[in-house]
């Protein structure tokens, strides 16, 4: 574990989590005050029952004080019932937040490297580790709260009986607590290493299972299983280390939980000689045996096991992920470096196939798209048009060659906010539940004025749709929109995006011809570069250049010159004219 860095990360996230839950914390504290009253009455009533009742020959008084102690027990039961209600208000939001963060991390890894095998460690984080964090947090809050308010009631009771009682009790308590605290950081480091080994073993076993048939066929069982055996041996070693630290922690618990009782009993003659009453000694023993020491034992057990485990698990969720960290610390490449002047997209010798034995979808493609250019991509279904846009968008890594956007590698840099280099609109437009304004501006990193949004809707011809939805503050229900309406909103959002490169992967296929033409002309007039996967030749005719993918070679040229150079394009134009 990274020690202080891990603690700072987790504590910062913990403060952020708790800041919005003061009401739940106040509710827990108020119910726990009843527990303090229950603890105080437990020992004080026993002392008064002996001194003022039974030892003074007043049996009725003694029984009355014992009844007070019984009422305190009922008060404690009532407090516990209220505590569990407040505990749920803290525990469940924590679990939900960790699940969301785990999903975001897994999606971020997949987007950063789509060609990599599935993240097996994400399964462990999403299931085992989130539940581990939930249970550990619940147990820790429960016992920590109980100890604080129980200790408050017990120490006040000891001081009320006779302050000299604290002189015998506190040193032993502090000694055991100090020994216990010394074991926390080493145990946390070992538990962190154990979780790392568990995830590595899970990932390695998943990879081995996926290729088990090939491993057996090639006779590579021994070499393939050796890394798994090493990981199992590492887990065994870490388990032994954890057991040794647990033994030291048990010793500290024994000092803190047993030595105060021994000190009190051994010091009883000295206490009685100083005028401390027998009832006060019995009350002090009650505080120790029934309240303070059980609460301390529960706290140390919870912090030593659940607390360190919670710190380790939360640190794994709070720590920067390897992929995003690598992307963040990679040397920045300024737009235009390594590319020709005014080059928006550059592909050199790009090759891609969906599998090691599959036929390449794109094979040796060279392409340069200038800044401000309008390029249309055409070809039969399944020929690789969407694959090309995914490569430019950084969603797929090329199997060979290089793909650069504005002079930098096309691979996406994961992080919050929209991609500021490009915007990709797929055939199935993304529209979400929210206001119209939110759907139109979600690709913008900052606020957008109403005038800008209105200019965009007028340019795209979506102002009538916005009016029907109730204006910019109207509600959007994706299920009530037609595919064309969803595409119209998404195209308007792309128009407002500051990204200099727009990629439309048949993003106008549900629009009529007139609406499609207006949208494409508006997007082409927008500052920046437009790449359109066209499903109609009319879209290609509006472009500056057309890239034809025909499965054997790619041909790029203008709409006027391509029929003479590409038989496929000539056929597509003829078919379109015949249908027209």
XYZ file of C-alpha atoms in Angstrom:
580
model
C 0.000 0.000 0.000
C 1.185 3.509 -0.705
C 0.859 4.461 2.977
C 0.147 8.137 3.520
C -0.933 8.628 -0.118
C -3.587 5.933 0.191
C -4.823 7.341 3.489
C -5.062 10.870 2.031
C -6.965 9.618 -1.018
C -9.449 7.625 1.032
C -9.892 10.313 3.688
C -10.519 12.960 1.011
C -13.165 10.798 -0.641
C -14.602 9.910 2.769
C -15.024 13.552 3.764
C -16.710 14.254 0.437
C -19.081 11.337 1.009
C -19.973 12.362 4.571
C -20.406 16.089 3.860
C -23.778 15.555 2.251
C -25.008 13.217 4.968
C -24.954 15.351 8.101
C -28.622 14.595 8.708
C -27.929 10.849 8.877
C -24.943 11.445 11.151
C -26.988 13.638 13.488
C -29.658 10.973 13.634
C -27.060 8.374 14.593
C -25.564 10.656 17.244
C -28.916 11.445 18.855
C -29.886 7.794 19.130
C -26.414 6.966 20.449
C -26.771 9.495 23.277
C -29.379 7.128 24.706
C -26.687 4.458 24.715
C -24.451 6.765 26.770
C -27.271 7.205 29.266
C -27.764 3.422 29.385
C -24.031 2.887 30.075
C -23.893 5.601 32.729
C -26.904 4.217 34.575
C -25.575 0.645 34.425
C -22.553 1.211 36.686
C -23.831 4.173 38.695
C -27.040 2.399 39.706
C -25.080 -0.671 40.867
C -22.852 1.532 43.051
C -25.800 3.364 44.586
C -27.706 0.086 45.094
C -24.817 -1.225 47.225
C -23.798 1.926 49.087
C -27.188 3.540 49.636
C -29.263 0.362 49.633
C -28.075 -3.140 50.529
C -24.922 -2.241 52.527
C -26.879 0.470 54.395
C -29.647 -1.988 55.278
C -32.202 -0.361 52.927
C -33.260 -3.199 50.661
C -36.019 -1.201 48.988
C -33.580 1.513 47.971
C -31.190 -1.074 46.569
C -33.943 -2.701 44.526
C -35.022 0.702 43.284
C -31.565 1.456 41.982
C -31.412 -1.946 40.284
C -34.720 -1.107 38.631
C -33.110 2.082 37.344
C -30.319 -0.049 35.845
C -32.961 -2.259 34.192
C -34.679 0.810 32.735
C -31.307 1.846 31.346
C -31.071 -1.518 29.561
C -34.454 -0.888 27.919
C -33.192 2.538 26.912
C -30.186 0.896 25.238
C -32.428 -1.472 23.276
C -34.521 1.450 22.052
C -31.342 3.278 21.006
C -30.105 0.265 19.030
C -33.346 0.109 17.080
C -32.987 3.729 15.997
C -29.298 3.320 15.204
C -29.922 0.677 12.542
C -32.315 2.982 10.710
C -29.696 5.714 10.533
C -27.005 3.219 9.576
C -28.851 2.214 6.408
C -28.874 5.867 5.281
C -25.055 5.776 5.247
C -24.270 2.247 4.098
C -26.497 1.853 1.050
C -25.419 5.105 -0.677
C -21.787 4.028 -0.204
C -22.401 0.687 -1.887
C -24.348 2.294 -4.749
C -21.567 4.815 -5.317
C -18.897 2.097 -5.416
C -20.919 0.070 -7.910
C -21.248 3.104 -10.178
C -17.533 3.850 -9.882
C -16.632 0.227 -10.650
C -18.779 0.281 -13.782
C -17.246 3.594 -14.896
C -13.745 2.211 -14.406
C -14.540 -0.937 -16.395
C -16.086 1.098 -19.227
C -13.118 3.478 -19.206
C -10.698 0.576 -19.543
C -12.715 -0.945 -22.367
C -12.928 2.353 -24.254
C -9.215 3.060 -23.751
C -8.236 -0.375 -25.089
C -11.111 -2.176 -26.861
C -8.828 -4.877 -28.195
C -7.824 -6.076 -24.751
C -9.515 -9.047 -23.148
C -12.252 -8.328 -20.644
C -11.190 -6.888 -17.311
C -11.625 -9.887 -15.023
C -10.629 -7.760 -12.028
C -13.725 -5.627 -12.628
C -15.899 -8.598 -11.674
C -14.104 -8.856 -8.340
C -14.491 -5.098 -7.739
C -18.144 -5.033 -8.747
C -19.208 -8.014 -6.628
C -16.821 -9.160 -3.930
C -15.092 -5.868 -3.153
C -18.192 -3.639 -3.151
C -19.959 -6.018 -0.773
C -16.792 -6.237 1.318
C -16.701 -2.450 1.544
C -20.406 -2.269 2.373
C -20.214 -4.827 5.189
C -16.944 -3.439 6.552
C -18.243 0.125 6.560
C -21.488 -0.890 8.273
C -19.664 -2.869 10.967
C -17.101 -0.149 11.511
C -19.668 2.639 11.867
C -21.763 0.517 14.206
C -18.964 -0.404 16.614
C -17.129 2.932 16.413
C -20.294 4.791 17.294
C -21.013 2.308 20.084
C -17.521 2.650 21.531
C -17.510 6.458 21.474
C -20.815 6.827 23.280
C -20.287 3.828 25.548
C -16.855 5.140 26.555
C -18.380 8.568 27.152
C -20.986 7.130 29.501
C -18.502 4.802 31.260
C -15.794 7.421 31.833
C -18.334 9.946 33.082
C -19.660 7.274 35.420
C -16.179 6.434 36.749
C -15.484 10.120 37.330
C -18.850 10.525 39.064
C -18.128 7.580 41.398
C -14.565 8.681 42.193
C -11.968 10.274 39.861
C -9.205 8.125 41.374
C -10.720 5.105 39.615
C -9.530 6.562 36.314
C -5.920 6.426 37.558
C -6.049 2.615 37.678
C -8.075 2.046 34.510
C -6.765 4.481 31.878
C -3.031 3.493 31.703
C -3.794 -0.132 30.830
C -6.393 0.944 28.284
C -3.970 3.351 26.587
C -1.131 0.785 26.542
C -3.224 -1.855 24.799
C -4.679 0.679 22.373
C -1.205 1.919 21.378
C -0.039 -1.630 20.686
C -3.115 -2.269 18.600
C -2.681 0.897 16.519
C 0.912 -0.108 15.728
C -0.369 -3.175 13.838
C -2.824 -1.327 11.573
C -0.530 -0.071 8.802
C 1.428 -3.348 8.351
C -1.821 -5.315 8.246
C -3.253 -2.911 5.675
C -0.204 -3.389 3.459
C -0.515 -7.165 3.621
C -4.255 -7.053 2.893
C -3.632 -4.762 -0.090
C -1.074 -7.222 -1.456
C -3.530 -10.081 -0.871
C -6.228 -8.285 -2.893
C -3.736 -7.618 -5.692
C -2.853 -11.294 -5.755
C -6.548 -12.244 -5.759
C -7.278 -10.010 -8.768
C -4.166 -11.226 -10.592
C -5.169 -14.832 -9.986
C -8.718 -14.128 -11.169
C -7.461 -12.446 -14.339
C -4.881 -15.144 -15.080
C -7.393 -17.937 -14.515
C -9.857 -16.187 -16.854
C -7.244 -15.863 -19.591
C -6.232 -19.496 -19.182
C -9.833 -20.704 -19.296
C -10.489 -18.755 -22.504
C -7.627 -20.544 -24.290
C -7.834 -23.894 -22.522
C -8.554 -25.853 -25.692
C -5.497 -24.429 -27.442
C -3.339 -24.996 -24.361
C -4.318 -28.663 -24.190
C -3.956 -29.128 -27.947
C -0.436 -27.697 -27.884
C 0.601 -29.587 -24.740
C 1.370 -26.358 -22.926
C -0.412 -27.145 -19.677
C 2.716 -27.034 -17.512
C 3.994 -23.704 -18.816
C 0.533 -22.133 -18.841
C -0.212 -23.282 -15.283
C 3.114 -22.149 -13.796
C 2.052 -18.475 -13.352
C -1.152 -19.616 -11.653
C 0.837 -21.790 -9.243
C 3.090 -18.852 -8.410
C 0.080 -16.666 -7.669
C -1.420 -19.358 -5.417
C 1.910 -19.637 -3.564
C 1.965 -15.849 -3.153
C -1.532 -15.933 -1.666
C -0.401 -18.632 0.781
C 2.595 -16.545 1.831
C 0.473 -13.447 2.357
C -2.062 -15.418 4.384
C 0.738 -16.514 6.717
C 1.948 -12.942 7.165
C -1.570 -11.787 7.888
C -1.959 -14.507 10.524
C 1.234 -13.388 12.303
C 0.076 -9.771 12.448
C -3.307 -10.976 13.681
C -1.569 -12.746 16.566
C 0.139 -9.501 17.609
C -3.167 -7.695 17.378
C -4.776 -10.339 19.614
C -2.048 -9.732 22.200
C -2.790 -5.993 22.135
C -6.484 -6.752 22.552
C -5.690 -8.883 25.584
C -3.693 -6.061 27.193
C -6.424 -3.487 26.567
C -9.310 -5.778 27.447
C -8.029 -7.684 30.478
C -5.336 -5.633 32.169
C -7.710 -2.861 33.391
C -9.794 -5.454 35.282
C -6.671 -6.963 36.847
C -5.442 -3.501 37.822
C -8.788 -2.620 39.409
C -8.996 -5.843 41.420
C -5.365 -5.640 42.526
C -5.801 -2.020 43.561
C -9.034 -2.554 45.507
C -7.339 -2.554 48.984
C -5.563 0.679 48.088
C -8.847 2.198 46.870
C -10.745 1.163 50.002
C -7.939 2.606 52.137
C -8.368 5.957 50.363
C -12.060 6.037 51.253
C -13.477 4.728 47.992
C -16.657 2.852 48.819
C -17.271 -0.816 47.998
C -20.206 0.221 45.854
C -17.977 2.523 43.799
C -15.499 -0.344 43.206
C -18.371 -2.650 42.184
C -19.768 0.053 39.893
C -16.334 0.543 38.306
C -16.056 -3.205 37.732
C -19.516 -3.139 36.129
C -18.446 -0.337 33.802
C -15.369 -2.306 32.746
C -16.834 -5.787 32.387
C -20.255 -4.972 30.959
C -19.656 -1.802 28.936
C -16.232 -0.327 28.311
C -14.103 -3.415 27.674
C -16.648 -5.224 25.439
C -17.032 -2.024 23.395
C -13.256 -1.623 23.151
C -12.818 -5.246 22.149
C -15.479 -4.876 19.435
C -13.886 -1.653 18.181
C -10.387 -3.110 17.961
C -11.663 -6.228 16.237
C -13.629 -4.172 13.742
C -10.844 -1.666 13.041
C -8.212 -4.382 12.871
C -10.194 -6.513 10.431
C -13.002 -4.535 8.811
C -11.248 -1.160 9.094
C -8.017 -2.110 7.360
C -9.955 -4.136 4.809
C -12.204 -1.133 4.136
C -9.176 1.163 3.713
C -7.602 -1.240 1.225
C -10.766 -1.730 -0.826
C -11.658 1.974 -0.914
C -8.114 2.826 -1.961
C -8.532 0.516 -4.948
C -11.642 2.423 -6.002
C -10.101 5.857 -5.331
C -6.672 5.247 -6.875
C -6.091 6.314 -10.496
C -6.587 3.401 -12.861
C -3.497 2.202 -14.750
C -4.884 2.946 -18.204
C -6.129 6.415 -17.412
C -3.005 7.188 -15.415
C -0.799 6.164 -18.314
C -2.826 8.271 -20.687
C -2.700 11.250 -18.354
C 1.052 11.102 -17.858
C 1.884 10.447 -21.507
C 3.717 13.300 -23.234
C 1.226 15.711 -24.712
C 1.275 16.089 -28.494
C 0.271 19.464 -29.839
C -2.221 19.515 -32.705
C -0.441 19.465 -36.025
C 2.819 17.913 -34.740
C 3.781 15.015 -36.973
C 1.133 15.837 -39.564
C 1.052 18.091 -42.558
C -0.269 21.621 -42.158
C -4.045 21.721 -41.997
C -4.410 17.926 -41.663
C -7.387 16.829 -39.547
C -7.142 13.030 -39.974
C -4.214 10.955 -41.207
C -4.121 7.159 -41.724
C -0.926 5.435 -42.825
C -0.863 1.730 -43.733
C -3.834 1.015 -41.481
C -4.836 -2.617 -41.114
C -7.631 -4.021 -38.959
C -9.337 -7.411 -38.512
C -11.838 -8.631 -35.891
C -9.737 -11.543 -34.723
C -6.290 -13.089 -35.345
C -7.574 -15.441 -38.095
C -10.266 -13.197 -39.564
C -10.012 -11.543 -42.954
C -8.971 -7.897 -42.649
C -11.800 -5.397 -42.851
C -9.359 -2.598 -43.658
C -6.057 -3.488 -45.318
C -3.219 -1.044 -45.888
C -5.384 2.095 -46.030
C -3.686 5.465 -46.579
C -5.921 8.503 -46.172
C -5.484 12.189 -45.411
C -8.443 14.443 -44.598
C -7.711 18.136 -44.591
C -8.898 20.531 -41.930
C -12.295 21.917 -42.923
C -12.884 19.201 -45.528
C -16.178 17.368 -46.043
C -15.540 13.670 -46.766
C -18.194 11.060 -47.535
C -17.519 7.323 -47.115
C -19.581 4.878 -49.214
C -19.622 1.151 -49.815
C -21.768 -1.969 -49.328
C -22.991 -2.999 -45.876
C -20.345 -4.754 -43.809
C -17.465 -3.444 -45.922
C -15.811 -1.531 -43.036
C -17.313 1.970 -43.056
C -18.285 1.905 -39.358
C -14.944 0.266 -38.521
C -13.164 3.191 -40.189
C -15.091 5.765 -38.138
C -14.397 3.762 -34.948
C -10.675 3.799 -35.752
C -10.714 7.572 -36.302
C -12.791 8.043 -33.139
C -10.201 6.071 -31.146
C -12.704 3.396 -30.146
C -10.683 0.661 -31.908
C -6.887 0.355 -32.005
C -5.484 -0.418 -35.462
C -3.992 -3.855 -35.945
C -1.227 -2.182 -37.952
C -0.283 1.263 -39.167
C -1.066 4.591 -37.523
C -4.196 6.706 -37.088
C -3.719 10.326 -36.088
C -6.252 13.064 -35.358
C -4.946 16.642 -35.488
C -1.417 15.228 -35.398
C -1.895 13.192 -32.212
C -2.600 9.443 -31.857
C -6.305 8.752 -32.285
C -6.570 6.705 -29.080
C -8.981 8.320 -26.653
C -7.681 9.823 -23.420
C -10.112 8.740 -20.738
C -11.302 11.414 -18.371
C -14.310 13.478 -17.366
C -16.168 15.547 -19.909
C -16.716 15.224 -23.658
C -13.992 14.472 -26.196
C -12.756 17.892 -27.339
C -11.010 16.571 -30.474
C -13.951 14.851 -32.189
C -17.598 13.921 -31.890
C -18.969 10.628 -33.188
C -22.686 10.213 -33.963
C -23.704 6.599 -34.603
C -26.790 5.379 -36.430
C -28.625 4.906 -33.129
C -28.677 8.450 -31.796
C -27.962 9.015 -28.101
C -30.819 10.862 -26.386
C -31.372 10.716 -22.635
C -34.066 11.584 -20.139
C -33.677 15.237 -19.213
C -34.451 18.646 -20.628
C -34.120 19.591 -24.282
C -31.322 22.006 -23.350
C -29.377 19.246 -21.594
C -29.701 16.958 -24.612
C -28.469 19.685 -26.958
C -25.503 20.870 -24.874
C -24.132 17.701 -23.259
C -21.211 17.644 -25.735
C -20.109 21.131 -24.639
C -17.622 21.402 -21.741
C -19.067 24.696 -20.490
C -22.332 26.637 -20.383
C -24.040 27.493 -23.673
C -26.235 30.571 -24.039
C -29.828 30.286 -25.125
C -29.074 32.406 -28.206
C -26.417 29.928 -29.361
C -28.791 27.013 -28.915
C -31.522 28.819 -30.841
C -29.125 29.579 -33.728
C -28.176 25.897 -33.862
C -31.782 24.681 -33.908
C -32.592 27.178 -36.662
C -29.601 26.063 -38.742
C -30.486 22.367 -38.388
C -34.219 22.908 -38.747
C -34.900 21.313 -35.376
C -36.594 24.398 -33.902
C -40.040 23.010 -34.709
C -39.205 19.797 -32.820
C -37.904 21.814 -29.867
C -41.135 23.819 -29.772
C -43.219 20.623 -29.816
C -41.229 19.317 -26.867
C -41.998 22.433 -24.812
C -38.961 24.604 -25.567
C -35.431 24.301 -24.245
C -36.665 23.529 -20.747
C -39.131 20.923 -21.960
C -38.725 17.313 -20.867
C -37.311 14.667 -23.209
C -38.568 11.093 -22.939
C -36.502 9.026 -25.416
C -39.196 6.344 -25.607
C -41.698 8.893 -26.992
C -39.411 10.109 -29.769
C -39.190 8.572 -33.229
C -35.742 7.483 -34.509
C -35.707 10.527 -36.810
C -36.502 12.918 -33.957
C -33.743 11.404 -31.849
C -31.297 11.824 -34.724
C -32.406 15.427 -35.243
C -31.645 16.293 -31.588
C -28.303 14.477 -31.718
C -27.261 16.298 -34.895
C -28.071 19.632 -33.267
C -25.949 18.637 -30.255
C -23.088 17.788 -32.663
C -23.469 21.203 -34.303
C -23.040 22.869 -30.882
C -20.053 20.712 -29.961
C -16.718 22.588 -30.005
C -14.944 19.496 -31.373
C -13.277 20.373 -34.719
C -13.967 16.895 -36.175
C -17.470 15.453 -36.626
C -17.955 11.784 -37.550
C -21.458 10.806 -38.726
C -21.874 7.036 -39.038
C -25.173 6.913 -40.974
C -26.467 9.395 -38.410
C -29.082 10.743 -40.872
C -30.519 7.434 -42.074
C -33.897 8.050 -40.359
C -34.334 11.548 -41.808
C -36.131 12.421 -45.008
C -34.089 13.705 -47.962
C -34.818 17.388 -47.384
C -34.050 17.273 -43.643
C -30.898 15.239 -44.258
C -29.645 17.740 -46.853
C -30.290 20.708 -44.565
C -28.522 19.025 -41.639
C -25.477 17.972 -43.653
C -25.100 21.393 -45.279
C -25.318 23.082 -41.853
C -22.743 20.729 -40.357
C -20.433 21.170 -43.364
C -20.687 24.980 -43.026
C -19.790 24.719 -39.343
C -16.074 25.434 -38.659
C -14.251 22.120 -38.683
C -14.027 18.827 -40.556
C -16.964 16.567 -41.421
C -16.694 12.844 -42.205
C -20.021 11.227 -43.181
C -20.712 7.537 -43.704
C -23.321 8.006 -46.435
C -26.253 5.693 -47.036
C -27.476 7.821 -49.983
C -25.471 8.941 -53.016
C -26.998 12.409 -52.570
C -24.883 12.737 -49.415
C -21.771 11.822 -51.364
C -22.619 14.333 -54.090
C -22.559 17.154 -51.502
C -19.120 16.202 -50.154
C -15.789 17.670 -51.208
C -14.416 14.162 -51.709
C -15.761 10.599 -51.552
C -13.943 7.537 -50.213
C -15.199 4.297 -51.792
C -14.567 1.066 -49.869
C -15.145 -1.959 -52.081
C -13.446 -4.776 -50.172
C -10.345 -5.027 -52.350
C -9.166 -1.460 -52.644
C -10.123 2.024 -51.572
C -10.601 4.799 -54.090
C -10.871 8.455 -53.134
C -11.905 11.326 -55.381
C -14.670 13.764 -56.181
C -18.207 12.737 -56.993
C -17.711 13.807 -60.605
C -14.532 11.831 -61.288
C -15.202 8.612 -59.321
C -17.634 6.932 -61.771
C -14.777 6.669 -64.250
C -12.328 5.332 -61.630
C -14.494 3.012 -59.508
C -16.901 0.447 -61.017
C -18.564 0.062 -57.628
C -19.244 3.784 -57.346
C -20.516 3.882 -60.931
C -22.954 1.084 -60.078
C -24.069 2.840 -56.881
C -24.712 6.081 -58.766
C -26.608 4.237 -61.502
C -28.739 2.390 -58.960
C -29.503 5.632 -57.107
C -30.462 7.417 -60.332
C -32.691 4.523 -61.352
C -34.492 4.646 -58.006
C -34.768 8.446 -58.253
